[in-house]
Tab-separated table of C-alpha atoms in Angstrom:
chain	number	residue	atom	x	y	z
A	1	MET	CA	0.028	0.013	-0.030
A	2	SER	CA	1.488	3.357	-0.967
A	3	PRO	CA	2.253	6.081	1.519
A	4	THR	CA	-0.723	8.196	2.693
A	5	HIS	CA	-0.959	11.870	1.707
A	6	ASP	CA	-3.354	12.811	4.508
A	7	PRO	CA	-2.573	16.156	6.106
A	8	LEU	CA	0.205	16.050	8.570
A	9	ASP	CA	-1.130	16.124	12.211
A	10	ARG	CA	1.464	18.465	13.731
A	11	ALA	CA	-0.409	18.755	17.000
A	12	HIS	CA	-0.194	15.017	17.569
A	13	ASN	CA	3.478	14.874	16.536
A	14	ASP	CA	4.539	17.900	18.564
A	15	ASP	CA	2.875	16.238	21.591
A	16	LEU	CA	4.768	12.996	20.718
A	17	LEU	CA	8.081	14.839	20.455
A	18	GLY	CA	7.414	16.535	23.824
A	19	PHE	CA	6.604	13.125	25.321
A	20	VAL	CA	9.869	11.630	24.061
A	21	ARG	CA	11.981	14.575	25.186
A	22	ALA	CA	10.422	14.312	28.707
A	23	SER	CA	10.935	10.600	28.872
A	24	PRO	CA	14.628	9.509	28.746
A	25	SER	CA	14.157	6.472	30.881
A	26	PRO	CA	11.398	3.926	31.427
A	27	TYR	CA	10.498	5.566	34.730
A	28	HIS	CA	9.988	8.898	32.920
A	29	VAL	CA	7.884	7.186	30.245
A	30	VAL	CA	5.629	5.919	33.025
A	31	ALA	CA	5.465	9.344	34.725
A	32	SER	CA	4.647	10.996	31.417
A	33	ALA	CA	1.949	8.561	30.686
A	34	ALA	CA	0.506	8.857	34.187
A	35	GLN	CA	0.464	12.629	33.950
A	36	ARG	CA	-1.676	12.390	30.814
A	37	LEU	CA	-3.995	9.811	32.352
A	38	GLU	CA	-4.511	11.969	35.501
A	39	LYS	CA	-5.398	14.965	33.370
A	40	ALA	CA	-8.040	12.830	31.627
A	41	GLY	CA	-9.583	11.848	35.002
A	42	PHE	CA	-7.841	8.516	35.643
A	43	SER	CA	-6.728	7.814	39.214
A	44	GLU	CA	-3.847	5.641	40.528
A	45	LEU	CA	-4.379	2.526	42.477
A	46	ARG	CA	-1.539	0.897	44.448
A	47	GLU	CA	-0.984	-2.812	44.432
A	48	ARG	CA	-0.960	-3.200	48.165
A	49	ASP	CA	-4.215	-1.255	48.675
A	50	GLU	CA	-7.685	-2.639	48.532
A	51	TRP	CA	-9.441	-1.963	45.254
A	52	THR	CA	-13.034	-1.737	46.423
A	53	ALA	CA	-13.317	1.807	45.013
A	54	GLY	CA	-11.850	0.633	41.631
A	55	ALA	CA	-15.099	-0.536	40.025
A	56	GLU	CA	-15.722	1.910	37.244
A	57	GLY	CA	-13.895	4.758	35.428
A	58	GLY	CA	-10.316	5.121	34.593
A	59	ARG	CA	-7.599	3.626	36.797
A	60	TYR	CA	-3.824	2.891	36.474
A	61	VAL	CA	-1.167	0.984	38.361
A	62	VAL	CA	2.585	1.659	38.276
A	63	ARG	CA	5.273	-0.955	39.022
A	64	GLY	CA	8.787	0.620	38.473
A	65	GLY	CA	9.092	1.255	34.762
A	66	ALA	CA	5.805	-0.435	33.890
A	67	LEU	CA	2.185	0.763	33.881
A	68	VAL	CA	-1.192	-0.844	33.386
A	69	ALA	CA	-4.111	1.385	32.795
A	70	TRP	CA	-7.783	0.636	31.999
A	71	TYR	CA	-11.236	2.208	31.708
A	72	VAL	CA	-14.448	0.571	32.918
A	73	PRO	CA	-17.619	2.011	31.252
A	74	PRO	CA	-20.591	2.563	33.547
A	75	GLY	CA	-22.500	-0.586	34.091
A	76	ALA	CA	-19.986	-2.940	32.467
A	77	PRO	CA	-20.650	-6.512	33.644
A	78	ALA	CA	-17.792	-8.226	35.504
A	79	GLY	CA	-17.155	-10.653	32.547
A	80	THR	CA	-16.853	-7.920	29.926
A	81	PRO	CA	-13.971	-8.786	27.564
A	82	PHE	CA	-10.759	-6.819	27.525
A	83	ARG	CA	-9.274	-4.924	24.492
A	84	ILE	CA	-5.545	-4.649	25.316
A	85	VAL	CA	-2.885	-2.506	23.717
A	86	GLY	CA	0.572	-3.876	24.816
A	87	THR	CA	3.769	-1.842	24.504
A	88	HIS	CA	7.116	-1.475	26.229
A	89	THR	CA	8.756	1.445	27.869
A	90	ASP	CA	12.450	0.658	27.546
A	91	SER	CA	14.868	1.270	24.853
A	92	PRO	CA	18.518	0.021	24.205
A	93	ASN	CA	21.065	2.368	25.765
A	94	LEU	CA	24.136	2.576	28.116
A	95	ARG	CA	23.522	2.055	31.764
A	96	VAL	CA	25.630	3.203	34.745
A	97	LYS	CA	27.494	0.499	36.675
A	98	PRO	CA	27.353	0.197	40.457
A	99	ARG	CA	30.807	1.657	40.742
A	100	PRO	CA	30.590	4.264	38.065
A	101	ASP	CA	33.664	6.510	38.718
A	102	THR	CA	36.643	5.345	36.799
A	103	GLY	CA	39.246	6.780	34.383
A	104	SER	CA	42.360	6.209	32.269
A	105	ALA	CA	45.377	8.229	31.049
A	106	GLY	CA	44.373	11.433	32.885
A	107	TRP	CA	40.718	11.355	31.923
A	108	ARG	CA	37.698	11.033	34.269
A	109	GLN	CA	35.265	8.470	33.031
A	110	ILE	CA	31.946	6.756	33.835
A	111	ALA	CA	31.669	2.957	33.712
A	112	VAL	CA	28.664	1.713	31.791
A	113	GLU	CA	26.967	-1.505	30.817
A	114	ILE	CA	25.389	-2.182	27.527
A	115	TYR	CA	21.563	-2.567	27.774
A	116	GLY	CA	19.890	-4.480	25.021
A	117	ALA	CA	20.883	-4.830	21.344
A	118	VAL	CA	22.743	-1.557	20.827
A	119	PRO	CA	24.392	-0.482	17.588
A	120	LEU	CA	27.414	0.773	19.455
A	121	ASN	CA	28.698	3.069	16.769
A	122	THR	CA	25.591	5.194	17.046
A	123	TRP	CA	26.472	6.294	20.547
A	124	LEU	CA	29.917	7.622	19.533
A	125	ASP	CA	30.539	11.385	19.518
A	126	ARG	CA	27.099	12.259	20.905
A	127	ASP	CA	26.398	14.622	23.736
A	128	LEU	CA	24.896	12.491	26.618
A	129	GLY	CA	22.874	13.203	29.688
A	130	VAL	CA	21.970	10.966	32.543
A	131	SER	CA	18.516	9.963	33.714
A	132	GLY	CA	16.664	7.328	35.725
A	133	ARG	CA	15.751	6.963	39.361
A	134	LEU	CA	17.350	7.164	42.790
A	135	VAL	CA	16.188	4.902	45.682
A	136	LEU	CA	16.562	6.693	49.007
A	137	ARG	CA	17.246	5.325	52.492
A	138	ASP	CA	13.571	5.584	53.469
A	139	GLY	CA	12.526	3.486	50.420
A	140	SER	CA	11.136	6.386	48.390
A	141	THR	CA	12.320	7.028	44.830
A	142	ARG	CA	13.286	10.224	42.978
A	143	LEU	CA	13.279	10.659	39.205
A	144	VAL	CA	16.307	12.455	37.898
A	145	ARG	CA	17.059	13.879	34.429
A	146	VAL	CA	20.320	15.666	33.530
A	147	ASP	CA	19.247	16.844	30.122
A	148	ARG	CA	22.338	18.650	29.043
A	149	PRO	CA	25.738	17.511	27.676
A	150	LEU	CA	27.566	15.792	30.536
A	151	LEU	CA	29.330	12.771	28.948
A	152	ARG	CA	30.661	11.651	25.552
A	153	VAL	CA	32.020	8.465	24.127
A	154	PRO	CA	34.740	9.763	21.757
A	155	GLN	CA	35.636	7.834	18.600
A	156	LEU	CA	39.249	7.236	17.797
A	157	ALA	CA	40.517	9.709	15.190
A	158	ILE	CA	40.970	8.185	11.704
A	159	HIS	CA	44.605	9.064	11.854
A	160	LEU	CA	45.028	6.481	14.560
A	161	ASP	CA	42.920	3.905	12.777
A	162	ARG	CA	43.330	4.042	9.045
A	163	THR	CA	41.227	0.980	8.386
A	164	VAL	CA	38.135	2.185	10.258
A	165	ASN	CA	36.091	2.502	7.081
A	166	GLU	CA	36.847	-1.144	6.236
A	167	GLY	CA	35.010	-2.214	9.374
A	168	LEU	CA	34.718	-0.587	12.843
A	169	ALA	CA	35.304	-3.058	15.727
A	170	LEU	CA	34.179	-1.793	19.127
A	171	ASP	CA	35.049	-3.674	22.317
A	172	ARG	CA	31.983	-3.389	24.663
A	173	GLN	CA	34.337	-3.133	27.739
A	174	ARG	CA	37.201	-1.005	26.550
A	175	HIS	CA	35.836	1.274	23.848
A	176	MET	CA	32.417	2.349	25.237
A	177	THR	CA	33.455	4.135	28.441
A	178	PRO	CA	32.280	7.807	28.253
A	179	LEU	CA	34.450	10.647	29.600
A	180	TRP	CA	33.283	13.689	31.650
A	181	GLY	CA	36.289	15.363	32.890
A	182	LEU	CA	40.069	15.500	33.444
A	183	GLY	CA	42.000	14.067	36.416
A	184	GLY	CA	41.997	10.895	38.313
A	185	SER	CA	39.011	8.759	39.217
A	186	ALA	CA	36.846	10.385	41.890
A	187	PRO	CA	34.675	7.805	43.763
A	188	GLY	CA	31.275	9.184	44.528
A	189	ALA	CA	31.571	12.152	42.185
A	190	LEU	CA	28.774	11.025	39.714
A	191	LEU	CA	26.364	10.030	42.469
A	192	GLY	CA	27.008	13.343	44.189
A	193	ARG	CA	26.276	15.294	40.979
A	194	ILE	CA	23.079	13.266	40.289
A	195	ALA	CA	21.803	13.516	43.884
A	196	ASP	CA	22.277	17.260	43.663
A	197	GLU	CA	20.212	17.297	40.462
A	198	ALA	CA	17.480	15.305	42.276
A	199	GLY	CA	17.448	17.644	45.286
A	200	THR	CA	18.837	15.160	47.765
A	201	ASP	CA	22.074	14.301	49.475
A	202	ALA	CA	24.201	11.460	48.191
A	203	SER	CA	24.297	9.924	51.607
A	204	GLU	CA	20.558	9.290	51.331
A	205	VAL	CA	20.915	7.302	48.138
A	206	LEU	CA	21.212	3.535	48.661
A	207	GLY	CA	20.408	2.416	45.137
A	208	TRP	CA	19.866	3.636	41.619
A	209	ASP	CA	18.877	2.731	38.064
A	210	LEU	CA	20.645	5.298	35.882
A	211	MET	CA	21.265	5.455	32.158
A	212	LEU	CA	22.555	7.703	29.405
A	213	HIS	CA	20.501	9.437	26.726
A	214	ASP	CA	21.233	11.593	23.722
A	215	VAL	CA	20.367	15.208	24.519
A	216	GLN	CA	19.860	16.344	20.938
A	217	ARG	CA	16.183	17.519	20.528
A	218	PRO	CA	13.821	15.387	18.435
A	219	GLY	CA	12.326	16.958	15.432
A	220	TYR	CA	11.318	16.795	11.768
A	221	LEU	CA	13.324	15.838	8.728
A	222	GLY	CA	12.933	15.837	4.957
A	223	ALA	CA	12.076	18.188	2.188
A	224	GLU	CA	8.502	18.507	3.444
A	225	ASP	CA	8.954	17.481	7.048
A	226	GLU	CA	7.778	14.017	6.106
A	227	PHE	CA	9.847	12.295	8.731
A	228	ILE	CA	10.319	12.339	12.481
A	229	VAL	CA	13.780	11.840	13.924
A	230	ALA	CA	14.255	11.272	17.673
A	231	PRO	CA	15.725	8.850	20.224
A	232	ARG	CA	13.582	6.071	21.728
A	233	LEU	CA	10.868	6.001	18.984
A	234	ASP	CA	11.112	2.311	19.644
A	235	ASN	CA	8.797	2.147	21.492
A	236	GLN	CA	7.535	5.455	22.792
A	237	ILE	CA	5.585	5.970	19.703
A	238	SER	CA	3.415	3.019	20.739
A	239	VAL	CA	3.190	4.152	24.406
A	240	HIS	CA	2.151	7.598	23.389
A	241	ALA	CA	-0.443	6.295	20.925
A	242	GLY	CA	-1.734	3.771	23.478
A	243	VAL	CA	-2.301	6.507	26.011
A	244	ALA	CA	-4.035	8.719	23.482
A	245	ALA	CA	-6.263	5.741	22.503
A	246	LEU	CA	-7.197	4.945	26.085
A	247	VAL	CA	-7.864	8.673	26.870
A	248	ALA	CA	-10.043	8.902	23.737
A	249	ALA	CA	-11.981	5.800	24.576
A	250	ALA	CA	-12.649	7.054	28.106
A	251	GLY	CA	-14.003	10.347	26.730
A	252	SER	CA	-15.857	9.003	23.744
A	253	GLU	CA	-19.514	9.705	23.148
A	254	ARG	CA	-19.668	6.043	21.990
A	255	PRO	CA	-18.948	4.102	25.196
A	256	PRO	CA	-16.563	1.135	24.676
A	257	ALA	CA	-18.347	-2.185	24.464
A	258	SER	CA	-15.206	-3.746	26.075
A	259	ILE	CA	-12.733	-2.889	28.770
A	260	PRO	CA	-9.857	-0.859	27.089
A	261	VAL	CA	-6.512	-1.593	28.639
A	262	LEU	CA	-3.021	-0.227	28.135
A	263	ALA	CA	-0.117	-2.420	29.301
A	264	ALA	CA	3.286	-0.775	29.010
A	265	PHE	CA	6.083	-3.113	30.239
A	266	ASP	CA	9.779	-2.586	31.058
A	267	HIS	CA	12.733	-4.823	29.975
A	268	GLU	CA	11.324	-5.919	26.625
A	269	GLU	CA	14.694	-5.188	25.041
A	270	VAL	CA	16.433	-7.746	27.261
A	271	GLY	CA	13.819	-10.501	27.135
A	272	ASN	CA	10.820	-9.450	29.297
A	273	GLY	CA	11.888	-11.512	32.271
A	274	SER	CA	11.522	-9.227	35.280
A	275	GLU	CA	8.955	-8.146	37.882
A	276	SER	CA	7.892	-5.395	35.470
A	277	GLY	CA	8.329	-7.213	32.266
A	278	ALA	CA	5.723	-8.958	30.126
A	279	GLU	CA	6.638	-12.380	31.445
A	280	SER	CA	5.718	-11.278	34.945
A	281	PRO	CA	2.141	-11.844	36.354
A	282	PHE	CA	1.675	-8.057	36.674
A	283	LEU	CA	-0.845	-7.640	33.866
A	284	GLU	CA	-2.747	-10.877	34.786
A	285	ARG	CA	-3.038	-9.864	38.446
A	286	VAL	CA	-4.172	-6.335	37.645
A	287	LEU	CA	-6.900	-7.486	35.241
A	288	GLY	CA	-7.991	-10.122	37.739
A	289	ARG	CA	-8.281	-7.598	40.540
A	290	ALA	CA	-10.185	-5.282	38.225
A	291	VAL	CA	-12.721	-7.907	37.723
A	292	THR	CA	-12.910	-8.629	41.456
A	293	ALA	CA	-13.330	-5.034	42.282
A	294	ARG	CA	-16.683	-5.123	40.322
A	295	GLY	CA	-17.870	-8.081	42.228
A	296	GLY	CA	-16.692	-10.720	39.674
A	297	GLY	CA	-15.170	-14.115	40.373
A	298	ARG	CA	-12.819	-16.461	38.629
A	299	ASP	CA	-15.344	-17.444	35.997
A	300	ASP	CA	-16.043	-13.847	35.102
A	301	PHE	CA	-12.201	-13.236	34.699
A	302	ASP	CA	-11.898	-16.371	32.537
A	303	ARG	CA	-14.735	-15.187	30.326
A	304	ALA	CA	-13.228	-11.735	30.091
A	305	LEU	CA	-9.976	-13.250	28.769
A	306	ALA	CA	-11.769	-15.728	26.536
A	307	GLY	CA	-13.356	-12.807	24.607
A	308	ALA	CA	-10.235	-10.656	24.812
A	309	LEU	CA	-8.111	-9.309	21.973
A	310	CYS	CA	-4.671	-7.776	22.252
A	311	VAL	CA	-2.648	-5.467	19.873
A	312	SER	CA	1.041	-5.718	20.616
A	313	SER	CA	2.354	-2.457	19.302
A	314	ASP	CA	6.157	-2.147	18.631
A	315	MET	CA	8.157	-0.367	16.033
A	316	THR	CA	9.090	-2.363	12.923
A	317	HIS	CA	11.451	-2.193	9.942
A	318	ALA	CA	10.695	-0.025	6.874
A	319	VAL	CA	12.491	-1.265	3.770
A	320	HIS	CA	16.041	0.207	3.840
A	321	PRO	CA	16.973	1.792	0.410
A	322	ASN	CA	20.582	0.976	0.760
A	323	TYR	CA	20.033	-2.625	1.946
A	324	ALA	CA	16.804	-3.565	0.136
A	325	GLU	CA	18.066	-7.135	-0.428
A	326	ARG	CA	17.829	-7.803	3.328
A	327	HIS	CA	14.081	-7.496	3.257
A	328	ASP	CA	11.436	-9.907	1.842
A	329	PRO	CA	10.987	-8.742	-1.793
A	330	ASP	CA	7.181	-8.763	-1.473
A	331	HIS	CA	6.837	-7.182	1.977
A	332	ARG	CA	8.572	-3.855	2.073
A	333	PRO	CA	6.718	-1.398	4.328
A	334	LEU	CA	7.366	2.321	3.823
A	335	PRO	CA	7.018	5.302	6.151
A	336	ASN	CA	3.655	7.076	6.066
A	337	GLY	CA	1.991	3.916	4.638
A	338	GLY	CA	0.075	3.310	7.868
A	339	PRO	CA	0.575	0.683	10.616
A	340	VAL	CA	2.441	-2.458	9.824
A	341	ILE	CA	0.996	-5.931	10.653
A	342	LYS	CA	3.788	-8.217	11.536
A	343	VAL	CA	3.606	-12.005	10.790
A	344	ASN	CA	6.054	-14.840	11.684
A	345	VAL	CA	4.794	-18.412	11.484
A	346	ASN	CA	7.455	-19.465	13.981
A	347	GLN	CA	5.735	-17.286	16.638
A	348	ARG	CA	8.325	-14.583	16.871
A	349	TYR	CA	5.225	-12.499	16.328
A	350	ALA	CA	1.825	-13.638	17.710
A	351	SER	CA	-0.283	-12.613	14.680
A	352	ASP	CA	-2.719	-15.130	13.326
A	353	GLY	CA	-5.583	-14.860	10.899
A	354	VAL	CA	-8.122	-13.903	13.636
A	355	GLY	CA	-5.979	-11.160	15.094
A	356	VAL	CA	-4.984	-9.857	11.658
A	357	ALA	CA	-8.551	-9.630	10.601
A	358	ALA	CA	-9.542	-7.836	13.748
A	359	PHE	CA	-6.830	-5.236	13.366
A	360	ALA	CA	-7.468	-4.782	9.582
A	361	ALA	CA	-11.150	-4.264	10.272
A	362	ALA	CA	-10.276	-1.595	12.798
A	363	CYS	CA	-8.054	0.086	10.250
A	364	GLU	CA	-10.901	0.053	7.705
A	365	ARG	CA	-13.375	1.570	10.168
A	366	ALA	CA	-10.855	4.238	11.090
A	367	GLY	CA	-9.989	4.980	7.482
A	368	VAL	CA	-6.387	4.082	8.063
A	369	PRO	CA	-4.154	2.280	5.565
A	370	TYR	CA	-2.097	-0.679	6.740
A	371	GLN	CA	0.832	-2.792	5.485
A	372	PRO	CA	2.105	-6.353	5.963
A	373	PHE	CA	5.555	-7.369	7.103
A	374	VAL	CA	7.402	-10.719	7.215
A	375	SER	CA	11.179	-11.059	7.478
A	376	ASN	CA	13.402	-12.276	4.712
A	377	ASN	CA	13.616	-16.056	5.189
A	378	ALA	CA	17.377	-15.874	5.263
A	379	MET	CA	17.465	-13.330	8.018
A	380	PRO	CA	16.739	-13.842	11.762
A	381	CYS	CA	13.380	-12.382	12.862
A	382	GLY	CA	13.040	-10.016	15.886
A	383	THR	CA	10.248	-10.448	18.396
A	384	SER	CA	7.993	-8.482	20.728
A	385	ILE	CA	5.874	-8.772	23.853
A	386	GLY	CA	3.103	-10.192	21.579
A	387	PRO	CA	3.957	-13.911	21.914
A	388	VAL	CA	4.583	-13.463	25.645
A	389	ILE	CA	1.161	-11.936	26.310
A	390	ALA	CA	-0.591	-14.435	24.041
A	391	ALA	CA	1.015	-17.406	25.912
A	392	ARG	CA	0.723	-15.889	29.449
A	393	LEU	CA	-2.995	-14.870	29.113
A	394	GLY	CA	-4.143	-17.172	26.349
A	395	VAL	CA	-5.639	-14.313	24.273
A	396	THR	CA	-5.676	-13.696	20.619
A	397	THR	CA	-2.885	-11.199	19.873
A	398	VAL	CA	-1.728	-9.329	16.769
A	399	ASP	CA	1.687	-7.703	16.469
A	400	VAL	CA	1.719	-4.361	14.746
A	401	GLY	CA	3.918	-1.255	14.598
A	402	VAL	CA	5.135	1.860	12.806
A	403	ALA	CA	7.702	1.405	10.097
A	404	GLY	CA	10.993	3.067	10.654
A	405	LEU	CA	14.735	3.009	10.008
A	406	SER	CA	17.747	2.841	12.378
A	407	MET	CA	15.905	0.772	15.004
A	408	HIS	CA	17.870	0.611	18.286
A	409	SER	CA	20.154	3.344	17.256
A	410	ALA	CA	20.715	6.354	19.503
A	411	ARG	CA	18.419	8.281	17.105
A	412	GLU	CA	15.738	6.643	14.936
A	413	LEU	CA	13.424	7.738	12.050
A	414	CYS	CA	9.804	7.193	11.083
A	415	GLY	CA	7.218	8.769	8.903
A	416	ALA	CA	5.576	11.914	10.321
A	417	ARG	CA	2.025	10.730	9.453
A	418	ASP	CA	2.290	7.307	10.986
A	419	PRO	CA	2.127	8.234	14.757
A	420	GLU	CA	-1.306	9.679	14.400
A	421	LEU	CA	-2.478	6.975	12.159
A	422	LEU	CA	-1.546	4.397	14.796
A	423	ALA	CA	-3.290	6.382	17.522
A	424	ARG	CA	-6.377	6.573	15.376
A	425	VAL	CA	-6.623	2.887	14.734
A	426	LEU	CA	-5.775	1.912	18.278
A	427	THR	CA	-8.640	4.187	19.471
A	428	GLU	CA	-10.975	2.371	17.098
A	429	PHE	CA	-9.667	-0.974	18.227
A	430	VAL	CA	-10.232	-0.383	22.016
A	431	VAL	CA	-13.623	1.402	21.501
A	432	GLU	CA	-15.079	-1.348	19.262
A	433	GLY	CA	-17.009	-4.274	20.845
A	434	PRO	CA	-15.384	-7.674	21.755
A	435	ALA	CA	-14.782	-10.384	19.259
A	436	GLY	CA	-18.015	-11.691	17.809
A	437	GLY	CA	-19.862	-8.888	19.578
């Protein structure tokens, strides 16, 4: 399907770019999403509290870098099926080690660990900030964001590596240590600086989850601003669209015939296996308690899952003009062609005929074009949270996403029309009635 020529929705895109800029870590993604939900009338529930007041309306639960939010229309029976949008909050990056202060040859440096599948060269010669959370002595947490040039991983000059253009080989331990000053190693210096930024004393900090981010502003690119360039588009495009869809469903004049749900997990880029990842029981427990809060029992919960549908929304590959041979010759998505439906018969993606048909029907109702994607048979296929949710909950799931280039790079690219198209079809998906309804 050829790229769409619908008018560019700059308001949606500008809001997306603001969301990305404000969200350099999974914890900030959750905070940004929660802020939008609160503004729309959703209220937070805590896992250790009783949920007797959580029967109807918009609610959300936060667990670290993950969030589950849902909206119960007035009078919805306990067994009403769920319509789930699944996403993830994390992106590949460089993360600060427990003993960060190091150095070599008269330079002060920060020790980092590689998080996820990172194209290392994309992090070279970039101005980097630090973000994440601090855990204080009393158990509370503080978000922190140093959004200015603080660190840099300098590339070796070509004069000292004349063969660099024949193949750059980066050692993950030796070559990826960023610098931030001159002099010897100063234990506690980074933590002291970050604690100051968070408005606390370093002596009160007993733990942290800190990471680096590119401080270059996101924006538009192209002769007609037809592209968006930004860090962490994978997968903040989907989180932003999922929040927009849930808020739209809660405020719709056409009350949803199902229970719209947004599930945004952490640690997808490293396999989903954590307390806040898609393999955890987080979503299952939240959905079960949401049924119980409305007076339902186990049978109601099982019926709600039996009628459920899930869209796993995660960025996917547009055909690369310089490497077109690495794509399937008959499945070459383009930016601004609408959401991509991802299929893999080996269950790297969860899409089957039922899920594909449900999403395609939502696209048609929303007037949104869509495109198919399968990997080249000779290339390994990526995966998503889709198969994990499908297996954990036993629900029909379809994997979709926005087509882009430079996935997992420090800075990625997608079509400027696609974010709004994705939000539009996700809204239609969550508002529409349950399968067979």
